[in-house]
CSV table of C-alpha atoms and ligand atoms in Angstrom, one decimal:
chain,number,residue,atom,x,y,z
A,1,MET,CA,18.4,-55.3,-11.1
A,2,PHE,CA,14.8,-56.2,-10.2
A,3,ALA,CA,15.7,-56.2,-6.5
A,4,LEU,CA,17.3,-52.8,-6.9
A,5,ILE,CA,14.2,-51.3,-8.5
A,6,LYS,CA,12.0,-53.0,-6.0
A,7,SER,CA,14.0,-51.7,-3.0
A,8,TYR,CA,14.1,-48.2,-4.6
A,9,PHE,CA,10.3,-48.2,-4.9
A,10,SER,CA,9.7,-49.8,-1.6
A,11,ASN,CA,8.1,-47.4,0.8
A,12,ASP,CA,6.5,-49.9,3.0
A,13,ILE,CA,5.6,-48.6,6.4
A,14,GLY,CA,4.9,-49.8,9.9
A,15,ILE,CA,2.7,-47.9,12.3
A,16,ASP,CA,2.5,-48.2,16.0
A,17,LEU,CA,-1.0,-47.0,16.8
A,18,GLY,CA,-0.5,-46.4,20.5
A,19,THR,CA,-2.9,-45.0,23.0
A,20,ALA,CA,-0.4,-42.2,23.9
A,21,ASN,CA,2.0,-42.0,21.0
A,22,SER,CA,2.0,-43.1,17.4
A,23,LEU,CA,5.2,-43.9,15.5
A,24,VAL,CA,5.8,-44.5,11.9
A,25,TYR,CA,8.6,-46.7,10.6
A,26,VAL,CA,9.6,-46.5,6.9
A,27,ARG,CA,11.4,-49.5,5.5
A,28,ASP,CA,15.1,-48.9,5.0
A,29,ARG,CA,14.8,-45.5,6.8
A,30,GLY,CA,13.7,-46.4,10.3
A,31,ILE,CA,11.4,-44.4,12.6
A,32,VAL,CA,10.5,-41.2,10.8
A,33,LEU,CA,7.6,-39.9,12.8
A,34,ARG,CA,6.8,-39.9,16.5
A,35,GLU,CA,3.8,-37.9,17.7
A,36,PRO,CA,1.2,-38.0,20.4
A,37,SER,CA,-2.1,-39.8,19.4
A,38,VAL,CA,-4.1,-36.6,19.9
A,39,VAL,CA,-6.5,-34.8,17.6
A,40,ALA,CA,-7.9,-31.4,18.1
A,41,VAL,CA,-11.4,-30.7,16.7
A,42,GLN,CA,-13.9,-27.9,16.7
A,43,THR,CA,-16.2,-28.8,19.5
A,44,GLY,CA,-19.3,-30.8,18.4
A,45,THR,CA,-17.9,-31.3,14.9
A,46,LYS,CA,-15.4,-33.6,13.2
A,47,ASN,CA,-13.5,-30.6,11.9
A,48,VAL,CA,-9.9,-31.4,12.6
A,49,LEU,CA,-7.8,-28.4,13.6
A,50,ALA,CA,-4.6,-30.1,14.6
A,51,VAL,CA,-3.0,-33.6,15.0
A,52,GLY,CA,-0.2,-35.0,17.0
A,53,THR,CA,2.3,-32.7,18.8
A,54,GLU,CA,0.4,-29.6,18.0
A,55,ALA,CA,-2.8,-31.1,19.3
A,56,LYS,CA,-1.2,-32.4,22.5
A,57,ARG,CA,0.0,-28.9,23.4
A,58,MET,CA,-3.7,-27.9,23.5
A,59,LEU,CA,-4.7,-30.7,26.0
A,60,GLY,CA,-6.2,-29.0,29.1
A,61,ARG,CA,-5.7,-25.6,27.6
A,62,THR,CA,-8.5,-25.4,25.1
A,63,PRO,CA,-11.2,-22.8,24.9
A,64,VAL,CA,-14.8,-24.1,24.8
A,65,ASN,CA,-14.9,-24.2,21.0
A,66,ILE,CA,-11.8,-26.6,20.7
A,67,GLN,CA,-11.7,-30.1,22.0
A,68,ALA,CA,-8.5,-32.2,22.1
A,69,ILE,CA,-9.3,-35.9,21.7
A,70,ARG,CA,-7.3,-39.0,22.3
A,71,PRO,CA,-9.1,-41.5,20.0
A,72,MET,CA,-7.3,-44.6,21.3
A,73,LYS,CA,-7.2,-43.6,24.9
A,74,ASP,CA,-8.4,-46.9,26.5
A,75,GLY,CA,-7.0,-49.3,23.9
A,76,VAL,CA,-10.2,-49.2,22.0
A,77,ILE,CA,-11.1,-47.0,19.1
A,78,ALA,CA,-13.3,-44.4,20.7
A,79,ASP,CA,-14.1,-42.6,17.4
A,80,PHE,CA,-13.6,-44.3,14.0
A,81,ASP,CA,-13.6,-41.0,12.0
A,82,ILE,CA,-11.1,-39.3,14.2
A,83,THR,CA,-8.8,-42.3,14.2
A,84,GLU,CA,-9.0,-42.5,10.4
A,85,GLN,CA,-8.1,-38.8,10.1
A,86,MET,CA,-5.2,-39.3,12.5
A,87,LEU,CA,-3.9,-42.3,10.5
A,88,ARG,CA,-4.3,-40.4,7.2
A,89,TYR,CA,-2.3,-37.5,8.6
A,90,PHE,CA,0.5,-39.7,9.8
A,91,ILE,CA,0.6,-41.6,6.5
A,92,THR,CA,0.5,-38.5,4.3
A,93,LYS,CA,3.1,-36.9,6.4
A,94,VAL,CA,5.7,-39.6,5.7
A,95,HIS,CA,4.5,-40.5,2.2
A,96,ASN,CA,7.0,-39.8,-0.5
A,97,ARG,CA,5.0,-38.8,-3.5
A,98,LYS,CA,7.4,-40.4,-5.9
A,99,LEU,CA,6.5,-43.7,-4.5
A,100,THR,CA,3.1,-45.3,-4.6
A,101,GLN,CA,0.9,-47.6,-2.6
A,102,PRO,CA,2.9,-48.8,0.3
A,103,ARG,CA,2.4,-52.1,2.1
A,104,VAL,CA,1.4,-51.1,5.6
A,105,VAL,CA,1.7,-53.0,8.9
A,106,VAL,CA,-0.2,-51.6,11.8
A,107,ALA,CA,0.4,-52.7,15.4
A,108,VAL,CA,-2.9,-52.5,17.2
A,109,PRO,CA,-3.9,-53.1,20.8
A,110,SER,CA,-4.6,-56.8,21.2
A,111,GLY,CA,-8.0,-56.0,22.8
A,112,ILE,CA,-9.7,-54.4,19.9
A,113,THR,CA,-12.8,-55.9,18.4
A,114,GLU,CA,-13.3,-57.3,14.9
A,115,VAL,CA,-15.2,-54.2,13.9
A,116,GLU,CA,-12.4,-52.0,15.1
A,117,ARG,CA,-9.8,-54.1,13.2
A,118,ARG,CA,-12.0,-53.6,10.1
A,119,ALA,CA,-12.1,-49.9,10.7
A,120,VAL,CA,-8.3,-49.6,11.0
A,121,LYS,CA,-7.8,-51.7,7.8
A,122,ASP,CA,-10.3,-49.5,5.9
A,123,SER,CA,-8.8,-46.3,7.1
A,124,VAL,CA,-5.3,-47.3,6.0
A,125,THR,CA,-6.6,-48.5,2.7
A,126,HIS,CA,-8.4,-45.2,2.1
A,127,ALA,CA,-5.1,-43.5,3.0
A,128,GLY,CA,-3.5,-45.2,0.0
A,129,ALA,CA,-2.1,-48.5,1.2
A,130,ARG,CA,-1.8,-51.4,-1.3
A,131,GLU,CA,-1.9,-54.1,1.4
A,132,VAL,CA,-2.7,-53.8,5.1
A,133,TYR,CA,-1.6,-56.2,7.8
A,134,LEU,CA,-2.5,-55.9,11.5
A,135,ILE,CA,-0.3,-57.4,14.2
A,136,PRO,CA,-0.9,-57.3,17.9
A,137,GLN,CA,1.2,-54.8,19.8
A,138,PRO,CA,2.7,-57.2,22.2
A,139,MET,CA,3.9,-59.4,19.3
A,140,ALA,CA,5.5,-56.3,17.7
A,141,ALA,CA,7.0,-55.3,21.0
A,142,ALA,CA,8.6,-58.7,21.5
A,143,ILE,CA,10.0,-58.7,17.9
A,144,GLY,CA,11.2,-55.1,18.3
A,145,ALA,CA,12.9,-56.0,21.6
A,146,GLY,CA,14.8,-58.7,19.8
A,147,LEU,CA,13.1,-61.7,21.3
A,148,PRO,CA,13.5,-64.9,19.3
A,149,VAL,CA,9.7,-65.2,18.8
A,150,ALA,CA,9.8,-67.8,16.1
A,151,GLU,CA,11.6,-70.4,18.2
A,152,PRO,CA,9.6,-73.2,19.9
A,153,ALA,CA,10.2,-71.6,23.3
A,154,GLY,CA,8.4,-69.3,25.7
A,155,ASN,CA,8.9,-65.6,25.4
A,156,MET,CA,7.1,-63.2,27.7
A,157,VAL,CA,6.5,-59.5,27.1
A,158,VAL,CA,4.8,-56.9,29.3
A,159,ASP,CA,4.1,-53.7,27.4
A,160,ILE,CA,2.8,-50.8,29.5
A,161,GLY,CA,1.5,-48.0,27.3
A,162,GLY,CA,-0.6,-44.9,28.1
A,163,GLY,CA,-4.0,-46.6,28.3
A,164,THR,CA,-3.3,-50.3,28.4
A,165,CYS,CA,-1.0,-52.9,29.7
A,166,GLU,CA,-0.5,-55.8,27.3
A,167,ILE,CA,0.9,-59.1,28.5
A,168,ALA,CA,1.7,-61.9,26.2
A,169,ILE,CA,3.5,-65.3,26.1
A,170,ILE,CA,4.8,-66.0,22.6
A,171,SER,CA,6.1,-69.2,21.0
A,172,LEU,CA,6.6,-70.3,17.4
A,173,ALA,CA,5.7,-66.8,16.1
A,174,GLY,CA,2.2,-67.0,17.7
A,175,ILE,CA,0.6,-65.7,20.8
A,176,VAL,CA,0.0,-68.6,23.2
A,177,LEU,CA,-1.6,-66.5,25.9
A,178,SER,CA,-2.4,-62.8,26.2
A,179,ARG,CA,-4.1,-60.4,28.4
A,180,SER,CA,-4.9,-56.7,28.0
A,181,LEU,CA,-5.9,-54.5,30.9
A,182,ARG,CA,-6.9,-50.9,30.8
A,183,VAL,CA,-4.3,-49.8,33.3
A,184,GLY,CA,-1.2,-47.9,32.1
A,185,GLY,CA,0.6,-44.6,32.3
A,186,ASP,CA,-2.7,-42.6,32.2
A,187,GLU,CA,-4.0,-44.4,35.3
A,188,PHE,CA,-0.7,-43.7,37.1
A,189,ASP,CA,-1.3,-40.0,36.3
A,190,GLU,CA,-4.9,-40.1,37.5
A,191,THR,CA,-3.8,-41.8,40.7
A,192,ILE,CA,-1.3,-39.0,41.3
A,193,THR,CA,-3.9,-36.4,40.6
A,194,SER,CA,-6.3,-37.8,43.2
A,195,TYR,CA,-3.4,-38.2,45.7
A,196,MET,CA,-2.5,-34.5,45.3
A,197,LYS,CA,-6.1,-33.6,46.0
A,198,ARG,CA,-6.4,-35.8,49.0
A,199,ALA,CA,-3.1,-35.3,50.7
A,200,HIS,CA,-2.2,-31.8,49.6
A,201,ASN,CA,-5.5,-30.1,48.9
A,202,MET,CA,-4.2,-29.3,45.5
A,203,LEU,CA,-5.7,-29.5,42.0
A,204,ILE,CA,-3.2,-30.3,39.3
A,205,GLY,CA,-3.6,-30.8,35.5
A,206,GLU,CA,-3.0,-33.9,33.5
A,207,ARG,CA,0.4,-32.7,32.2
A,208,THR,CA,1.6,-31.9,35.7
A,209,ALA,CA,0.6,-35.3,37.0
A,210,GLU,CA,2.6,-36.9,34.2
A,211,GLU,CA,5.6,-34.7,34.9
A,212,ILE,CA,5.5,-35.7,38.6
A,213,LYS,CA,5.4,-39.4,37.5
A,214,MET,CA,8.4,-39.0,35.2
A,215,ARG,CA,10.5,-36.8,37.5
A,216,ILE,CA,10.0,-38.5,40.9
A,217,GLY,CA,7.7,-41.6,40.3
A,218,SER,CA,8.9,-45.1,41.2
A,219,ALA,CA,7.6,-48.6,41.7
A,220,PHE,CA,10.2,-49.8,44.2
A,221,THR,CA,12.5,-48.2,46.8
A,222,LEU,CA,15.1,-45.8,45.3
A,223,ALA,CA,18.7,-45.6,46.4
A,224,ASP,CA,18.3,-41.9,46.5
A,225,GLU,CA,14.8,-40.7,47.2
A,226,LEU,CA,13.7,-37.6,45.3
A,227,THR,CA,11.6,-34.4,45.8
A,228,MET,CA,9.8,-32.0,43.5
A,229,GLU,CA,8.2,-28.7,43.8
A,230,VAL,CA,4.7,-29.0,42.4
A,231,LYS,CA,2.5,-26.1,41.3
A,232,GLY,CA,-1.2,-26.2,41.1
A,233,ARG,CA,-4.4,-24.6,42.4
A,234,ASP,CA,-5.3,-24.7,46.1
A,235,LEU,CA,-8.6,-26.5,46.6
A,236,GLN,CA,-9.8,-24.3,49.4
A,237,GLY,CA,-8.4,-20.8,48.7
A,238,GLY,CA,-8.5,-21.3,44.9
A,239,LEU,CA,-5.2,-19.6,44.4
A,240,PRO,CA,-2.1,-20.9,42.7
A,241,ARG,CA,0.3,-22.6,45.2
A,242,THR,CA,3.5,-24.7,45.4
A,243,VAL,CA,4.1,-27.8,47.5
A,244,LEU,CA,7.2,-30.0,48.0
A,245,VAL,CA,6.4,-33.6,47.1
A,246,LYS,CA,8.5,-36.7,48.0
A,247,SER,CA,9.1,-39.7,45.9
A,248,GLU,CA,8.1,-42.0,48.8
A,249,GLU,CA,4.5,-40.6,48.8
A,250,ILE,CA,4.1,-40.8,45.0
A,251,ARG,CA,5.3,-44.5,45.1
A,252,GLU,CA,2.8,-45.2,47.9
A,253,SER,CA,0.0,-43.6,45.8
A,254,LEU,CA,0.9,-45.8,42.7
A,255,LYS,CA,0.5,-49.0,44.7
A,256,GLU,CA,-3.0,-49.8,43.4
A,257,PRO,CA,-2.5,-49.6,39.6
A,258,LEU,CA,0.8,-51.4,40.0
A,259,ALA,CA,-0.9,-54.2,41.9
A,260,SER,CA,-3.4,-54.6,39.1
A,261,ILE,CA,-0.5,-55.0,36.6
A,262,ILE,CA,1.3,-57.5,38.9
A,263,ASN,CA,-1.9,-59.5,39.4
A,264,ALA,CA,-2.5,-59.7,35.6
A,265,ILE,CA,1.1,-60.9,35.1
A,266,ARG,CA,0.7,-63.5,37.7
A,267,ALA,CA,-2.6,-64.7,36.3
A,268,THR,CA,-1.0,-65.0,32.9
A,269,LEU,CA,1.9,-67.0,34.3
A,270,GLU,CA,-0.6,-69.3,36.1
A,271,GLN,CA,-2.2,-70.2,32.9
A,272,CYS,CA,1.0,-70.8,31.0
A,273,PRO,CA,1.6,-74.3,29.6
A,274,PRO,CA,4.3,-75.9,31.8
A,275,GLU,CA,6.9,-76.4,29.1
A,276,LEU,CA,6.8,-72.7,28.3
A,277,SER,CA,6.8,-71.8,32.1
A,278,GLY,CA,10.1,-73.7,32.2
A,279,ASP,CA,11.5,-71.6,29.5
A,280,LEU,CA,10.6,-68.4,31.3
A,281,VAL,CA,12.6,-69.4,34.4
A,282,ASP,CA,15.7,-68.7,32.4
A,283,ARG,CA,14.5,-66.2,29.7
A,284,GLY,CA,12.4,-64.1,32.1
A,285,ILE,CA,10.2,-61.2,31.2
A,286,VAL,CA,10.9,-58.4,28.8
A,287,MET,CA,9.2,-55.0,29.5
A,288,SER,CA,8.5,-52.4,26.9
A,289,GLY,CA,6.3,-49.3,26.5
A,290,GLY,CA,6.7,-45.9,28.1
A,291,GLY,CA,5.3,-47.2,31.4
A,292,ALA,CA,8.3,-49.5,31.7
A,293,LEU,CA,10.3,-46.4,32.2
A,294,LEU,CA,8.7,-45.8,35.7
A,295,ARG,CA,11.7,-46.1,38.0
A,296,ASN,CA,12.5,-49.6,39.3
A,297,ILE,CA,9.3,-51.2,37.8
A,298,ASP,CA,11.6,-54.1,36.6
A,299,GLN,CA,12.6,-54.7,40.2
A,300,LEU,CA,9.0,-54.8,41.4
A,301,VAL,CA,8.0,-57.2,38.7
A,302,SER,CA,11.0,-59.4,39.4
A,303,LYS,CA,10.4,-59.5,43.1
A,304,GLU,CA,6.7,-60.3,42.6
A,305,THR,CA,7.2,-63.1,40.0
A,306,LYS,CA,10.6,-64.3,41.0
A,307,LEU,CA,11.7,-64.2,37.4
A,308,PRO,CA,14.5,-62.2,35.8
A,309,VAL,CA,13.1,-59.0,34.2
A,310,THR,CA,14.8,-56.9,31.6
A,311,LEU,CA,13.8,-53.6,29.9
A,312,ALA,CA,13.8,-53.3,26.1
A,313,SER,CA,16.7,-51.1,25.0
A,314,ASP,CA,14.4,-48.2,24.1
A,315,PRO,CA,10.9,-49.1,25.5
A,316,LEU,CA,9.1,-46.3,23.7
A,317,VAL,CA,10.1,-47.6,20.2
A,318,SER,CA,10.0,-51.4,20.6
A,319,VAL,CA,6.6,-51.7,18.9
A,320,ALA,CA,7.6,-49.5,16.0
A,321,GLU,CA,10.9,-51.3,15.6
A,322,GLY,CA,9.0,-54.6,15.6
A,323,THR,CA,6.7,-53.4,12.7
A,324,GLY,CA,9.9,-52.4,10.9
A,325,LYS,CA,11.5,-55.8,11.4
A,326,VAL,CA,8.4,-57.7,10.0
A,327,LEU,CA,8.4,-55.6,6.9
A,328,GLN,CA,11.8,-57.1,6.0
A,329,SER,CA,10.2,-60.5,5.3
A,330,ILE,CA,6.8,-61.0,3.8
A,331,GLU,CA,6.7,-64.7,4.9
A,332,PHE,CA,7.4,-63.7,8.5
A,333,LEU,CA,4.9,-60.9,8.3
A,334,LYS,CA,2.2,-63.2,7.1
A,335,ARG,CA,2.9,-65.6,10.0
A,336,VAL,CA,2.7,-63.0,12.7
A,337,ALA,CA,-0.1,-61.1,11.2
A,338,THR,CA,-2.4,-64.1,11.1
A,339,SER,CA,-1.4,-65.2,14.6
A,340,ASP,CA,-3.4,-62.4,16.2
A,341,ARG,CA,-6.7,-64.2,15.8
A,342,ASN,CA,-6.1,-66.0,19.1
B,401,LIG,P1,1.3,-46.1,23.9
B,401,LIG,O1,2.0,-47.3,23.3
B,401,LIG,O2,0.0,-46.5,24.6
B,401,LIG,O3,1.1,-45.0,23.0
B,401,LIG,P2,3.8,-45.4,25.1
B,401,LIG,O4,4.5,-46.7,25.1
B,401,LIG,O5,4.1,-44.4,24.1
B,401,LIG,O6,2.2,-45.6,25.1
B,401,LIG,O7,4.0,-44.8,26.6
B,401,LIG,C1,3.3,-43.7,27.0
B,401,LIG,C2,3.2,-43.7,28.5
B,401,LIG,O8,4.5,-43.8,29.1
B,401,LIG,C3,2.6,-42.4,29.0
B,401,LIG,O9,1.7,-42.7,30.1
B,401,LIG,C4,3.9,-41.7,29.6
B,401,LIG,O10,3.5,-40.8,30.7
B,401,LIG,C5,4.7,-42.9,30.1
B,401,LIG,N1,6.1,-42.5,30.2
B,401,LIG,C6,6.9,-42.1,29.3
B,401,LIG,N2,8.2,-41.8,29.8
B,401,LIG,C7,8.1,-42.2,31.1
B,401,LIG,C8,9.0,-42.1,32.2
B,401,LIG,N3,10.3,-41.7,32.0
B,401,LIG,N4,8.6,-42.6,33.4
B,401,LIG,C9,7.3,-43.0,33.6
B,401,LIG,N5,6.4,-43.0,32.6
B,401,LIG,C10,6.8,-42.6,31.4
B,402,LIG,MG1,2.5,-49.0,22.7
C-alpha cells in the first residue's frame, strides 16, 4: 500500500541539460519534454520573451530589440540567470501541480566548474526540487545506451552534442577517465559556413548550415554520394542565390573538427589502464548525442581506433533515458551522482 502511494506521488524527474537540446524525463512516464536550449530575451535585459522551441525559431531572425541566447552553448554556463530561468520553465512545464517537490537528477556537461554545479543545484532547488543530484552527461549517456556501467569492466562512450564532445571510460559505476572538448555539431555548422564563403562566395545562416550537415553531411565515404541546392546571399553581388553542393565537398570541409574528435578519443585510449583497454577490444565504443547521427561517423571512428563502434539506439535521447534509469534506484543514483567528482 505504501509503495502504491509512493509511486502515485512520485514525480521525480531527470533533466538532460544539453548545449543544443534539453530533455525532461518524468519517472514512470518517460520523456515528456524535448526543446532547444535557447532563451529569447529583450536586448540588454534579462526579460525572458520565449524559451525552447519558440525561442529557437527566432535565432538569426531577431530584430535589434530581441536577442536569442544559448546559455549552455560551449558546455559551460554562459549566464547563470538565463540558465535558471530556462530550467524553471522546463520544470514548471512538466510539473503536475497535484504532486509536490520532486527529486531531480540533472545530467550536466562533465567540464563544468564547481561554481556552475552549485548554480545548477540552486536553480533546480529554487524551482521546487526536494533533492537535486548531478550526474555527468557521459555517465548518463552510457546508462541510457544500456551499457553495463556497474560491472568491473571497461565501457567507453563518446557523446557528441551541439557544443561539446564528451569522451569517457567507465567501470564500476564510476568515471575512470574522461575528456571534454568544445567541438561538436555547432563547430561542424561553423566549418560548413566558412567553407560556403570560401568555395562558393556565399553567405549562409546558422540554420542553413545545420540543414546542409543533416541532409548531405558525412564523416566517411558514402555508398551513394548526395547533392543539395543551397540558398544564401552572394558575397559579391549581395543578392540571394542558389548553388548545388556535393556531399564530397562537405565531408572534406568537416575533416578538421572530426580530426580533433578522433585525436581526443585516441588520447583517452592511450591513458586507459591496460585491463580496461583489454575489455574495450571486445566491447568497443558506443556513440551517442546528435553529432553521432552524422553519416558514417561510426565508420570513421572505427577505422581510426581499430575498435568496434556502435551507435546508441536513439542517440538524441540517451542522456535523458539514462537520467530516467537512475531515478529507478536511489542506491544506484547515489553511486553515479557522487562518481562525477573525478
Ligand atoms: P546537446 O546534448 O549538446 O544538447 P544533442 O545531443 O541534442 O546536443 O545534439 C545536437 C547536435 O546534433 C546539433 O549540432 C545538431 O545539428 C546535431 N544533429 C542532430 N541530428 C543530426 C543529424 N541527423 N546529422 C548530423 N547532426 C545532427
Ligand atoms: Mg547531450
